[in-house]
Tab-separated table of C-alpha atoms in Angstrom:
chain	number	residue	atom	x	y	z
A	1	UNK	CA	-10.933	32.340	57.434
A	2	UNK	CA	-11.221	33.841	60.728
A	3	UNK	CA	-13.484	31.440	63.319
A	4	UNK	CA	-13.638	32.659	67.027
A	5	UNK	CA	-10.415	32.754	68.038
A	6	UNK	CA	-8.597	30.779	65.608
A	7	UNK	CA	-7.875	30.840	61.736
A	8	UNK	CA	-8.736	27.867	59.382
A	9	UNK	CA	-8.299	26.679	56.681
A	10	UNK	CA	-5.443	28.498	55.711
A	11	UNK	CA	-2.812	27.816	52.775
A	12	UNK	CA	0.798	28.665	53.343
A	13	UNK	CA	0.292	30.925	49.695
A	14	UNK	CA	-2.448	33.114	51.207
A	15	UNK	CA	-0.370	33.794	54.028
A	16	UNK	CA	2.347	34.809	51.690
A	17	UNK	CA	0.158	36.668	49.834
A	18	UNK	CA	-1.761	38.534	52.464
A	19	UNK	CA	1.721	39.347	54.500
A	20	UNK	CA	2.800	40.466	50.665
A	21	UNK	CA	-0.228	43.211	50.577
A	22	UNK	CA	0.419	44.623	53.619
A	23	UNK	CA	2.741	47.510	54.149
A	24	UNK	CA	5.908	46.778	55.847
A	25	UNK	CA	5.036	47.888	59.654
A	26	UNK	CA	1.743	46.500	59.512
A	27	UNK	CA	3.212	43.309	58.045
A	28	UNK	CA	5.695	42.789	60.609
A	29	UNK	CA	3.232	43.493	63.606
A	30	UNK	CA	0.461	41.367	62.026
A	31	UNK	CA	3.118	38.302	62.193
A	32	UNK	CA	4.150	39.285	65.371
A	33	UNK	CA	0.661	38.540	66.744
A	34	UNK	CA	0.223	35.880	64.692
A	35	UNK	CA	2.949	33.496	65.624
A	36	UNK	CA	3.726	34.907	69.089
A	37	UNK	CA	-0.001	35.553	70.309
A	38	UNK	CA	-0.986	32.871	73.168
A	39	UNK	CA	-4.596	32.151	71.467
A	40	UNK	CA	-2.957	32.038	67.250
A	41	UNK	CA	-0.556	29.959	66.135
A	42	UNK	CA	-0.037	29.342	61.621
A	43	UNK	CA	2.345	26.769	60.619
A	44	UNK	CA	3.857	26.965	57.221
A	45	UNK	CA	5.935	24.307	55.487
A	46	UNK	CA	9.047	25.255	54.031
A	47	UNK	CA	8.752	26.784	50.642
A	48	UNK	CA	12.145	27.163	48.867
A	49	UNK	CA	13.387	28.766	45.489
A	50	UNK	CA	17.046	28.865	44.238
A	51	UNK	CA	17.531	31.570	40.995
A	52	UNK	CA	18.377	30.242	38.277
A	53	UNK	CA	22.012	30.175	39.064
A	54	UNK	CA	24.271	27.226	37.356
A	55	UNK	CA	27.332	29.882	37.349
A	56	UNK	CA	30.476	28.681	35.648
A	57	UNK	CA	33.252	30.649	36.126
A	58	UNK	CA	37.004	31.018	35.326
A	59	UNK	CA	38.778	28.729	37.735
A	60	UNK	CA	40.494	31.097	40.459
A	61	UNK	CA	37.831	33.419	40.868
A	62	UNK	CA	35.073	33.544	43.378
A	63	UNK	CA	31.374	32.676	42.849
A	64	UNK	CA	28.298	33.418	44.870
A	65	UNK	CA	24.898	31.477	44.432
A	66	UNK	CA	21.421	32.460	46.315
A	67	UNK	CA	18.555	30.167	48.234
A	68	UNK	CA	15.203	32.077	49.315
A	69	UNK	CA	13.306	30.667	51.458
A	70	UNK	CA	9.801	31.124	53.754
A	71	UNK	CA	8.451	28.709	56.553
A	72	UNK	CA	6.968	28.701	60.048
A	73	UNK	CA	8.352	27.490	62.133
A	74	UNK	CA	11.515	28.923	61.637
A	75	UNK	CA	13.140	26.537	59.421
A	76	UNK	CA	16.953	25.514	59.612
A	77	UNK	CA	18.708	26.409	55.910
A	78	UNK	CA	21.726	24.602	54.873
A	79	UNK	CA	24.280	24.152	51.805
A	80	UNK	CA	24.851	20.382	50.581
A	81	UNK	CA	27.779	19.442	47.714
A	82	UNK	CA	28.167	15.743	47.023
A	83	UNK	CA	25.905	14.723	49.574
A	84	UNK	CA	28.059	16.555	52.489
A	85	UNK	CA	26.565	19.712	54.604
A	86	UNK	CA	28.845	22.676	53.604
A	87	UNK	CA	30.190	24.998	56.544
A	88	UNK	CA	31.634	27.583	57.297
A	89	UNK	CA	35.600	27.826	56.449
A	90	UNK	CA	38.337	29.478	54.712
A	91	UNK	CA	37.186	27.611	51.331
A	92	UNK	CA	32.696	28.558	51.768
A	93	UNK	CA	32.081	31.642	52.925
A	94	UNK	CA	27.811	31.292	54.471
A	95	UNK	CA	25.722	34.481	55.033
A	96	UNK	CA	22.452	34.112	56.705
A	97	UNK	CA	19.527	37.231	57.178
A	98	UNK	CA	16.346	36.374	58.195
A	99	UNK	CA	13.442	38.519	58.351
A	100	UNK	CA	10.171	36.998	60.400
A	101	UNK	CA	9.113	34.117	58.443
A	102	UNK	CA	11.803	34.737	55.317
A	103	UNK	CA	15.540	33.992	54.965
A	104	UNK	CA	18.077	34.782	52.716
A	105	UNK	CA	21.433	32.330	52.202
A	106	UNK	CA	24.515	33.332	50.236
A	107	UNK	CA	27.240	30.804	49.360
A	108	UNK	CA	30.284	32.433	48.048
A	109	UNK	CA	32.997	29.310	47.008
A	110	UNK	CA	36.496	31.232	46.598
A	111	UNK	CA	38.854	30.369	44.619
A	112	UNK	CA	36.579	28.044	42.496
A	113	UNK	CA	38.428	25.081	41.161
A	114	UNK	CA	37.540	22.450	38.940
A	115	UNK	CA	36.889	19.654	41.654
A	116	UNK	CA	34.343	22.312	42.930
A	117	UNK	CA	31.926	22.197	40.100
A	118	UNK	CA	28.926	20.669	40.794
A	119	UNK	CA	25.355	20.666	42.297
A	120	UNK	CA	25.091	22.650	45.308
A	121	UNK	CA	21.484	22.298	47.136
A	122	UNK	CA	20.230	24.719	49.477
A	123	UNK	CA	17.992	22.463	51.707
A	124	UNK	CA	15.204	24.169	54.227
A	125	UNK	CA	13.749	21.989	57.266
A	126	UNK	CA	11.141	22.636	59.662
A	127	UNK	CA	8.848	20.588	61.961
A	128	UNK	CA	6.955	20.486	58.988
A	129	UNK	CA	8.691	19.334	56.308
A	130	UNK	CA	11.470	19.877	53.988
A	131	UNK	CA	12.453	20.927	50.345
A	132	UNK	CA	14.968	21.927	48.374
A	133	UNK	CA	15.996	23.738	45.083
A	134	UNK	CA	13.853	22.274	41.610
A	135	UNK	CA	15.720	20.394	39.096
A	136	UNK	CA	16.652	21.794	36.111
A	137	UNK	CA	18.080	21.038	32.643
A	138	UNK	CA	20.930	23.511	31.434
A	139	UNK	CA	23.713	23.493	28.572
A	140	UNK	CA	26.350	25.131	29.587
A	141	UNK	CA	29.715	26.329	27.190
A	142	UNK	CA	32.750	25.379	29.295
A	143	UNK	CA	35.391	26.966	27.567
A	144	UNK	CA	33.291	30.646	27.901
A	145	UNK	CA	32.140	29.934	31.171
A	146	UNK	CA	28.680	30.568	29.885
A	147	UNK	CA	25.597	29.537	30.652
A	148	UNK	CA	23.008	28.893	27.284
A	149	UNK	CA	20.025	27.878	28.388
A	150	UNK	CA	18.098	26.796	31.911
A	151	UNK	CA	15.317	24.196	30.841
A	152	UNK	CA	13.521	25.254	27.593
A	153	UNK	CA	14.754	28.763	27.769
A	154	UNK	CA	17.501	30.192	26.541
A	155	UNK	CA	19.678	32.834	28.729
A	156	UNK	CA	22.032	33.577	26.476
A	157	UNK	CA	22.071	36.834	24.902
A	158	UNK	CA	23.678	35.064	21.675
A	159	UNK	CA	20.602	34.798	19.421
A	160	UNK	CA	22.367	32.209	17.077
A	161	UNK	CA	21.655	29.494	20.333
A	162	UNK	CA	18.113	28.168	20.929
A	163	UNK	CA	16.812	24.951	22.400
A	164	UNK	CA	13.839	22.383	21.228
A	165	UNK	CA	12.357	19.777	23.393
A	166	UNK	CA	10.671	16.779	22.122
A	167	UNK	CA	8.861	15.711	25.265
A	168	UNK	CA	10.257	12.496	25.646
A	169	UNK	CA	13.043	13.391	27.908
A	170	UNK	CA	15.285	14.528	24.873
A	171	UNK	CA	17.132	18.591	24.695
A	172	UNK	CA	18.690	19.762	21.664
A	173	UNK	CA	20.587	22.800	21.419
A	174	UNK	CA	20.895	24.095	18.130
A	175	UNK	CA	23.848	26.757	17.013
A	176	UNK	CA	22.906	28.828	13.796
A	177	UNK	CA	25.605	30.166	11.525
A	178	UNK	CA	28.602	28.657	13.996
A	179	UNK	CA	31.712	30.810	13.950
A	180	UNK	CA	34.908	29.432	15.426
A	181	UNK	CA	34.471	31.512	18.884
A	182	UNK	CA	31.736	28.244	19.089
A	183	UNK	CA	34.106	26.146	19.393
A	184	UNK	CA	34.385	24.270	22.306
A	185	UNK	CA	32.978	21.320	25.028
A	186	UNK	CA	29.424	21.686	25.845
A	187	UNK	CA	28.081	20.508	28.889
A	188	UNK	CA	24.497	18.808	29.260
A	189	UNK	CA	23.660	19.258	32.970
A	190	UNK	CA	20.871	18.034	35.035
A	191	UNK	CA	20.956	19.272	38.374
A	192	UNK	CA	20.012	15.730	40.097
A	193	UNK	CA	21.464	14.610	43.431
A	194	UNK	CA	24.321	13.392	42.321
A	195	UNK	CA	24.614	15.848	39.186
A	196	UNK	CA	25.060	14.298	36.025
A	197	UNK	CA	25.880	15.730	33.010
A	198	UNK	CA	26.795	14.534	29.507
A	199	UNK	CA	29.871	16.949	27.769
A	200	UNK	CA	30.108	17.355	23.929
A	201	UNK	CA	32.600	18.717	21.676
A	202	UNK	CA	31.388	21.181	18.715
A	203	UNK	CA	34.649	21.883	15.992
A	204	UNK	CA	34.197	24.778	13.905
A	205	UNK	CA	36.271	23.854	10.384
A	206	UNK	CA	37.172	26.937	8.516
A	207	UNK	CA	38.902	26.904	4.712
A	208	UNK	CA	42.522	28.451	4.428
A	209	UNK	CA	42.374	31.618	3.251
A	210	UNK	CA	46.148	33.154	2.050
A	211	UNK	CA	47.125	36.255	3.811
A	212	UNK	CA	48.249	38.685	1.624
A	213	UNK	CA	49.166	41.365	4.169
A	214	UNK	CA	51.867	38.867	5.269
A	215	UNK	CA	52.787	36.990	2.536
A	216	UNK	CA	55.365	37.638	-0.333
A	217	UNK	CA	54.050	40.074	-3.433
A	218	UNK	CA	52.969	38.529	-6.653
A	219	UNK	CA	56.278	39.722	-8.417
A	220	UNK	CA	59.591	39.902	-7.106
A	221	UNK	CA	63.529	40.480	-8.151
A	222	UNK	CA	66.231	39.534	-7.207
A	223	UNK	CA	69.583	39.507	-8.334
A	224	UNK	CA	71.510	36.611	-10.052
A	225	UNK	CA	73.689	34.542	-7.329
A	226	UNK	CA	71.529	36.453	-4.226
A	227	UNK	CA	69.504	34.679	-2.249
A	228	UNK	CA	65.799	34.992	-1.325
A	229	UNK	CA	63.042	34.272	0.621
A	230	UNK	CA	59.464	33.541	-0.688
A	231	UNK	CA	56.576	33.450	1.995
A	232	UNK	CA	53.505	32.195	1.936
A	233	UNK	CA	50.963	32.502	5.282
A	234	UNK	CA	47.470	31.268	5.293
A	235	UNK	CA	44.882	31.197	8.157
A	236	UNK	CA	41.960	28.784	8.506
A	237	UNK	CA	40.675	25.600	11.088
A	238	UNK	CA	42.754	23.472	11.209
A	239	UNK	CA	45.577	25.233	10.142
A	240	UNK	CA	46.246	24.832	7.166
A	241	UNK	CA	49.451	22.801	5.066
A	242	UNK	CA	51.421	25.338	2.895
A	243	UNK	CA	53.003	23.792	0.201
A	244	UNK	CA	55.297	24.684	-3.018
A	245	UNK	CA	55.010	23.821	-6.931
A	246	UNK	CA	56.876	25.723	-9.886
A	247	UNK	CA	54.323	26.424	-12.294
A	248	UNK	CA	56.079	25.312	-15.540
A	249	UNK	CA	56.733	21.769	-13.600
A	250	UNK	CA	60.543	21.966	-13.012
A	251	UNK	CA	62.013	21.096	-9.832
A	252	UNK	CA	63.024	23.586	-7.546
A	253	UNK	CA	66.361	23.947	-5.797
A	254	UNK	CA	66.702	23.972	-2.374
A	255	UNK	CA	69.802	23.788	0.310
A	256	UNK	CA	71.340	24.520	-2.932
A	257	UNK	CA	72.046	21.205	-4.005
A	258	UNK	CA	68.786	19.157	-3.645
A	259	UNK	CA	65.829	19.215	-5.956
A	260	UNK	CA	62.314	18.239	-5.224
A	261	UNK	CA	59.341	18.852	-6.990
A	262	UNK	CA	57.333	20.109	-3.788
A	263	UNK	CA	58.144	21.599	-0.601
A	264	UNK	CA	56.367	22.192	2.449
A	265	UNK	CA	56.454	25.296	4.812
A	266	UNK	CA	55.748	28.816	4.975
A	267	UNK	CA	58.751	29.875	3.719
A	268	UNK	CA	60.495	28.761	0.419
A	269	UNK	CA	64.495	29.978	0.230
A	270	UNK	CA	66.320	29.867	-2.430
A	271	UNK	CA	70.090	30.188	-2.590
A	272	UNK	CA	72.277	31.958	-5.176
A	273	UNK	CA	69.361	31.866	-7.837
A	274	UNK	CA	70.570	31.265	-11.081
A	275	UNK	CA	68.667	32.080	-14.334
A	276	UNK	CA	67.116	28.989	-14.574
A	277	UNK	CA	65.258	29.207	-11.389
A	278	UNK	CA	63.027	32.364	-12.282
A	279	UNK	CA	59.506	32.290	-12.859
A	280	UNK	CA	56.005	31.504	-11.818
A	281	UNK	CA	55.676	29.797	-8.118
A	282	UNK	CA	52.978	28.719	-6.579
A	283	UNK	CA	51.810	28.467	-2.764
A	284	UNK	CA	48.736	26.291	-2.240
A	285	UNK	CA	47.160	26.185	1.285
A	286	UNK	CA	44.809	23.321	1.949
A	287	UNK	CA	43.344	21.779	5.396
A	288	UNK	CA	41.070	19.138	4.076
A	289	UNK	CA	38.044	21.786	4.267
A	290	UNK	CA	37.324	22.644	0.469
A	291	UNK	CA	37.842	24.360	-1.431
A	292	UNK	CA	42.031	24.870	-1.491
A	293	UNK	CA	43.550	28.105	-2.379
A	294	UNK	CA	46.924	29.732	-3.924
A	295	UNK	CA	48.647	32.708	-4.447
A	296	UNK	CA	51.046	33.049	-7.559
A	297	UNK	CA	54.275	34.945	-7.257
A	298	UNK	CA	56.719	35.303	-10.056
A	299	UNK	CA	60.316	35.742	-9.723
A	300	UNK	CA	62.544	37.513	-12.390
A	301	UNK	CA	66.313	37.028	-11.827
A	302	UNK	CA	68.266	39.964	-13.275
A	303	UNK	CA	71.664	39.190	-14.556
A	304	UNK	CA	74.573	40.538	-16.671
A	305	UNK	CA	74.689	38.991	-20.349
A	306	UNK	CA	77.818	38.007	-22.048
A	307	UNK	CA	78.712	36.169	-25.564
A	308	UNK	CA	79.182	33.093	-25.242
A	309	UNK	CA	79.878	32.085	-29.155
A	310	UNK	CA	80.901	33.774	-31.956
A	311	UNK	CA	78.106	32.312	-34.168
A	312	UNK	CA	75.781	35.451	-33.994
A	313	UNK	CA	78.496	37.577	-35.395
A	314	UNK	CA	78.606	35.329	-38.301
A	315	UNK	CA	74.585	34.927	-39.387
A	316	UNK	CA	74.948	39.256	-38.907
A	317	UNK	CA	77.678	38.969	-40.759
A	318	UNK	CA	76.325	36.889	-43.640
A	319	UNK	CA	73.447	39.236	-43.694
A	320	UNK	CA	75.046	42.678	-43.552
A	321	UNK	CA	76.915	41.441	-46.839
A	322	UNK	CA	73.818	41.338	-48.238
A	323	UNK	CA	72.611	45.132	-47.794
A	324	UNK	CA	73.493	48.400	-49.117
A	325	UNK	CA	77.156	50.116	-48.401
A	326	UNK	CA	75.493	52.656	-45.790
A	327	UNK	CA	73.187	51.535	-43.347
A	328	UNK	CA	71.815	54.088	-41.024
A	329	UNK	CA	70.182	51.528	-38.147
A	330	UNK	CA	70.507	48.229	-37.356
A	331	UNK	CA	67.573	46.513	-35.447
A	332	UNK	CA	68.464	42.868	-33.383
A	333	UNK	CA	65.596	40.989	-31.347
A	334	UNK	CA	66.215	38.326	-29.383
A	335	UNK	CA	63.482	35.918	-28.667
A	336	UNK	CA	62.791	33.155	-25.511
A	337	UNK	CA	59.529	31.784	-24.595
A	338	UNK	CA	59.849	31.995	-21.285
A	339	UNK	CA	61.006	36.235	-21.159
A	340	UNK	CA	59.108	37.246	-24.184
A	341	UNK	CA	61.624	39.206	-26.724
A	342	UNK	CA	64.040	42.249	-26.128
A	343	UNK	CA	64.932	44.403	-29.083
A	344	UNK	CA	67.242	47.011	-29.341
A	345	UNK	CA	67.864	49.628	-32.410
A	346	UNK	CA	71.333	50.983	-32.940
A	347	UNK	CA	72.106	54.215	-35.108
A	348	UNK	CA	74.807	53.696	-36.974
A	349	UNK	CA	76.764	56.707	-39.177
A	350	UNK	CA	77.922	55.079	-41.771
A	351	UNK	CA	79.345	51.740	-42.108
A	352	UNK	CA	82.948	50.510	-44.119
A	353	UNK	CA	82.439	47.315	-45.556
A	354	UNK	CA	85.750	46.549	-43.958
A	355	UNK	CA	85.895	42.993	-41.659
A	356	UNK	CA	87.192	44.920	-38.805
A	357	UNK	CA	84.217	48.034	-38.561
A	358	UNK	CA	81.607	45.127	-39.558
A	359	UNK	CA	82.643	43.271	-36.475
A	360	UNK	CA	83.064	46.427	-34.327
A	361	UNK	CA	79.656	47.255	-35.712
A	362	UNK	CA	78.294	43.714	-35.001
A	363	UNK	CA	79.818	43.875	-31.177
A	364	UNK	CA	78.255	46.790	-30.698
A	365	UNK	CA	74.747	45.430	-31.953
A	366	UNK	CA	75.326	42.431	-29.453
A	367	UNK	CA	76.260	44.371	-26.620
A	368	UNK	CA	73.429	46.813	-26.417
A	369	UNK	CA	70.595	44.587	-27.194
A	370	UNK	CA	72.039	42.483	-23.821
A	371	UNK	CA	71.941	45.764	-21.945
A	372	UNK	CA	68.579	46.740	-23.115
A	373	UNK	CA	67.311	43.013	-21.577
A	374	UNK	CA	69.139	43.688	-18.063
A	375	UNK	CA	67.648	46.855	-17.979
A	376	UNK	CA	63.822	45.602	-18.475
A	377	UNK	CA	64.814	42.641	-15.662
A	378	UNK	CA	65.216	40.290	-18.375
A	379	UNK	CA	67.213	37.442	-18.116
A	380	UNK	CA	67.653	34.442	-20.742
A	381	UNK	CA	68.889	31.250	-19.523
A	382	UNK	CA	72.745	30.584	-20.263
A	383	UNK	CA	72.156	27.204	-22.331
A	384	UNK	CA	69.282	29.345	-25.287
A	385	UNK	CA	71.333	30.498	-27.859
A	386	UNK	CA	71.221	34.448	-29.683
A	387	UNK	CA	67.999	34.529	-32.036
A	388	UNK	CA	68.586	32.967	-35.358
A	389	UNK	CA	68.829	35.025	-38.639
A	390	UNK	CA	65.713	35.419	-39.119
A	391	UNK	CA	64.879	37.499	-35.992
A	392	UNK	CA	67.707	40.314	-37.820
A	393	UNK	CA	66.746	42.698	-40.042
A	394	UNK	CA	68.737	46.043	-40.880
A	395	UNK	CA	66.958	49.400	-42.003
């Protein structure tokens, strides 16, 4: 209100908001009578606001942070971290603009370091008072640098994050569906003088999960007396233990000599296989996060066959006594549990009932129907004997 030559009853708001409607010339010439006319003269307290700026940053880089500010008398504007005035060096970087009863600070920290984290307060003072920046409550995710939420709002453009308060002095942050780039330290900050803040670590457990891509295929060969490796590769939080089993129970063979009934590691190698070592293994991944997972790979050892007694010859024997004079094929099968069976069928001319053809007849019998095996990768361990007479039969 305008009385005679002086103005009362004014509030440092209308001022702002009269000098706010105003356009820019006739703002700055209004003040200019205002505070520098002989007969007017407005005081206005410091008002101060700070942006809602609780930066983190990688350490090494440099950070800037804002303080607005309006008074009359001019007011003095200053930076204060850990209860010490911050000036000007090679470390704070200060830029000042003022514009009649406004100013604008800028504090740029370079090289920002751990030890500089903190609360920084930009502090205005004039004959009239003094203030500085609001407090606020903000969680912050250290390892990302990122700030989630400033009070009861969230700033984070993650919509999984959100933030209840339950009026009593208590702020929960609440992650939805957490994936492991959550994991972390999480920093409760209240921006007191001194700052304290309260830091919490969130683990994101994830089940093992066998990589295919990288690990060995469900079936492979390999030569009798070569050696190979097996490899199994799983990923999950925390990472997970890769173990070893056979699948029929046996021991397995490693460093050649030494037998254990599990082993541990990626990679399982086994040297100068022998028949007996082939078939199912099994890789299990677990991590104590259910549930635990495998991967089955058989091995087939391939191998040249030889007679090792003369026994088969005789049951064939015994039986080819008992068929006609001429036989025109002779079928032999021989069966394991663990290989299934391999048969052969041999076409035979004729056939002298002489010892000698029999037996070349018989050799031959025995020979191809071990060929036949070798070529399917089939492989009988040395200590099962040749099928019995029943699994013979001539047509």
């Amino acid at each position: 209100m305008f009385n005679g030559n002086s103005l009362e009853k004014i509030r440092k708001f209308s001022v702002r908001k009269f000098a706010y409607t105003l356009h820019e010339e006739v703002h700055d010439l209004v003040w200019k009578s205002l505070c520098h006319s002989d007969r007017t003269t407005i005081s206005v307290s410091p008002m101060i606001w700070v942006p809602n700026q609780l930066v983190g940053a990688p350490a090494g880089t440099d950070v800037t942070i804002d303080c607005h500010t309006e008074a009359h008398p001019r007011a003095i504007i200053y930076w204060v971290y850990n209860s010490v005035m911050v000036l000007p060096s090679k470390k704070y970087l200060i830029d000042y603009t003022e514009n009649s009863y406004r100013a604008h600070m800028k504090l740029t920290i370079k090289n920002i370091q751990h030890s500089d984290f903190g609360n920084y307060r930009c502090i205005s003072k004039n004959s009239l008072g003094e203030t500085e920046g609001s407090i606020r409550v903000a969680w912050i995710h250290i390892d990302r640098q990122m700030i989630l939420t400033i009070h009861r709002h969230v700033i984070s453009r993650i919509p999984r994050y959100s933030i209840t308060y339950d009026n009593a002095n208590t702020w929960l942050l609440h992650v939805s569906q957490a994936q492991q780039d959550d994991r972390g330290y999480y920093m409760c900050q209240v921006n007191t003088n001194p700052m304290i803040s309260q830091v919490g670590y969130l683990q994101v457990v994830v089940p093992p999960n066998i990589l295919d891509i990288e690990s060995t295929p469900s079936s492979v060969a390999v030569r009798e007396n070569q050696s190979i490796n097996m490899t199994c590769r799983a990923d999950g939080f925390p990472t997970p233990k890769i173990i070893w089993r056979r699948e029929d129970g046996q021991s397995i063979t490693v460093e050649r000599k030494k037998k254990v009934m599990v082993y541990d590691g990626e990679q399982l190698q086994l040297i100068k296989v022998s028949r007996n070592e082939m078939g199912a293994y099994l890789c299990i991944a677990t991590n104590g996060v259910p549930p635990s997972v495998s991967k089955r790979i058989i091995l087939d050892v391939e191998c040249k066959f030889h007679l090792l007694s003369r026994q088969p010859k005789k049951e064939l024997l015994e039986h080819l006594d008992k068929v006609p004079t001429y036989v025109q094929t002779l079928q032999f099968t021989v069966k394991d549990p663990t290989v299934g069976k391999a048969a052969t069928f041999v076409k035979v001319d004729h056939v002298i009932q002489e010892t000698k053809n029999l037996m070349n007849v018989i050799n031959k019998v025995v020979t191809t129907c071990f060929e036949c095996a070798n070529k399917h990768g089939l492989c009988l361990p040395q200590q099962v004997p040749f099928a019995h007479s029943s699994s013979v039969s001539f047509k």
